[in-house]
XYZ file of C-alpha atoms in Angstrom:
161
model
C -72.370 -57.558 -3.785
C -74.919 -56.222 -1.377
C -73.097 -52.933 -0.783
C -74.265 -49.454 0.058
C -73.539 -48.381 -3.517
C -75.675 -50.404 -5.913
C -73.618 -49.145 -8.885
C -70.635 -51.182 -7.698
C -72.527 -54.478 -7.388
C -70.233 -57.426 -7.973
C -70.439 -61.131 -7.565
C -67.824 -63.845 -7.797
C -67.813 -67.550 -7.016
C -64.295 -66.991 -5.645
C -65.450 -64.568 -2.939
C -67.071 -66.222 0.087
C -70.238 -64.687 1.498
C -68.456 -63.635 4.710
C -65.972 -61.561 2.708
C -68.731 -60.123 0.527
C -70.642 -59.165 3.672
C -67.583 -57.507 5.225
C -66.990 -55.416 2.099
C -70.682 -54.472 1.978
C -70.786 -53.634 5.706
C -68.336 -50.757 5.352
C -69.391 -47.238 4.396
C -66.513 -46.727 1.972
C -67.960 -43.563 0.421
C -67.797 -41.719 3.755
C -64.062 -42.391 4.239
C -61.296 -40.319 2.730
C -58.778 -42.518 0.984
C -55.014 -42.030 1.168
C -55.173 -40.785 -2.429
C -57.500 -37.960 -1.359
C -60.683 -39.283 -2.970
C -63.582 -41.140 -1.419
C -62.567 -44.684 -0.450
C -65.469 -46.112 -2.497
C -63.009 -47.222 -5.194
C -61.311 -49.529 -2.663
C -64.223 -51.939 -2.965
C -62.959 -53.049 -6.367
C -59.402 -53.481 -5.070
C -60.624 -55.533 -2.132
C -62.828 -57.674 -4.397
C -59.797 -58.357 -6.571
C -57.791 -59.229 -3.448
C -60.573 -61.526 -2.231
C -60.540 -63.271 -5.609
C -56.856 -63.996 -5.039
C -55.104 -61.452 -7.259
C -51.771 -60.646 -5.523
C -51.407 -57.314 -7.367
C -54.587 -56.078 -5.660
C -52.863 -56.265 -2.280
C -49.953 -54.187 -3.589
C -52.460 -51.660 -4.944
C -53.665 -50.921 -1.405
C -50.436 -49.005 -0.742
C -51.089 -45.299 -1.112
C -54.777 -45.832 -0.401
C -54.847 -47.719 2.906
C -51.279 -47.075 4.062
C -48.237 -45.170 2.862
C -44.987 -46.205 4.460
C -45.525 -45.936 8.189
C -48.770 -43.962 7.916
C -52.273 -45.438 7.974
C -55.165 -43.760 6.174
C -58.810 -43.702 7.378
C -59.900 -46.803 5.394
C -57.185 -48.951 7.046
C -59.371 -50.553 9.754
C -62.163 -51.364 7.287
C -59.671 -52.811 4.800
C -58.032 -54.793 7.607
C -61.425 -56.267 8.535
C -61.892 -57.376 4.924
C -58.369 -58.820 4.754
C -58.963 -60.827 7.921
C -62.236 -62.112 6.441
C -60.296 -63.167 3.330
C -57.731 -64.956 5.499
C -60.474 -66.662 7.521
C -62.072 -67.874 4.295
C -58.810 -69.640 3.471
C -57.217 -68.337 0.277
C -56.177 -71.435 -1.649
C -53.182 -69.966 -3.521
C -49.847 -69.667 -1.736
C -49.047 -66.369 -3.500
C -52.305 -64.898 -2.203
C -51.641 -66.056 1.355
C -48.124 -64.599 1.311
C -49.097 -61.180 -0.020
C -52.134 -61.017 2.289
C -49.942 -61.672 5.334
C -47.337 -59.184 4.066
C -50.095 -56.559 3.742
C -51.302 -57.248 7.285
C -47.718 -56.961 8.463
C -47.413 -53.575 6.710
C -50.530 -52.371 8.542
C -49.150 -53.590 11.873
C -45.747 -51.973 11.390
C -47.295 -48.534 10.848
C -46.957 -45.819 13.427
C -49.402 -46.016 16.305
C -51.643 -42.978 15.920
C -53.747 -43.622 19.011
C -53.753 -41.930 22.371
C -53.902 -43.401 25.855
C -57.692 -42.957 25.628
C -58.493 -44.153 22.105
C -57.226 -46.824 19.739
C -56.669 -44.741 16.604
C -56.375 -46.373 13.188
C -53.473 -48.583 14.265
C -55.285 -49.899 17.333
C -58.387 -50.654 15.302
C -56.334 -52.636 12.761
C -54.537 -54.486 15.552
C -57.894 -55.374 17.130
C -59.127 -56.994 13.893
C -55.909 -58.978 13.572
C -55.929 -59.940 17.257
C -59.477 -61.282 16.896
C -58.331 -63.535 14.046
C -55.011 -64.505 15.634
C -55.939 -68.183 16.204
C -56.416 -68.556 12.437
C -52.877 -67.257 11.815
C -51.444 -70.562 13.001
C -51.478 -74.003 11.474
C -51.593 -75.185 7.879
C -52.575 -71.983 6.093
C -49.811 -70.088 7.875
C -47.257 -72.308 6.131
C -44.691 -74.855 7.115
C -41.975 -73.718 9.544
C -39.228 -71.858 7.728
C -41.446 -70.805 4.801
C -42.045 -67.189 3.796
C -45.704 -67.529 4.746
C -44.792 -68.837 8.197
C -42.297 -65.984 8.674
C -44.997 -63.410 7.919
C -47.472 -65.150 10.248
C -44.816 -65.349 12.993
C -44.085 -61.627 12.562
C -47.768 -60.778 12.893
C -48.143 -62.926 16.023
C -45.014 -61.331 17.504
C -46.247 -57.776 16.882
C -49.693 -58.558 18.299
C -47.971 -60.083 21.329
C -46.078 -56.825 21.855
C -49.339 -54.873 21.692
C -51.050 -56.949 24.382
């Protein structure tokens, strides 16, 4: 990984360069995580998620979001998750939990004001930019769990427009 913190360098044939670049682009150490520490430790969670480990997505709760509340690393994590989706996770379990995580981010409380996006608006902007990729084959066949999550995301983004 070509990150800001050379001590956390990682490499994996399962993580596409675009995802690696998105993880490296973020200044994780400057963000306060939902657990109260620096968000630098989220890099490992996001690498695990990018490699397709469903448990890594569940681990983001309490760090990126807690119930309806988003924490400061939420937009950066959302950018990474959208990069993972764009790269096309091959495993169905990974696609489902990734979409469920995006849905959790989009069902959080909107913390913005009429004059600024806030964490919620920033997350929604990343998802909106990748919305065309939330349709078609990777989003699952109609009636599947994956398709239901993708439909929910498209519906919420449609409400935000």
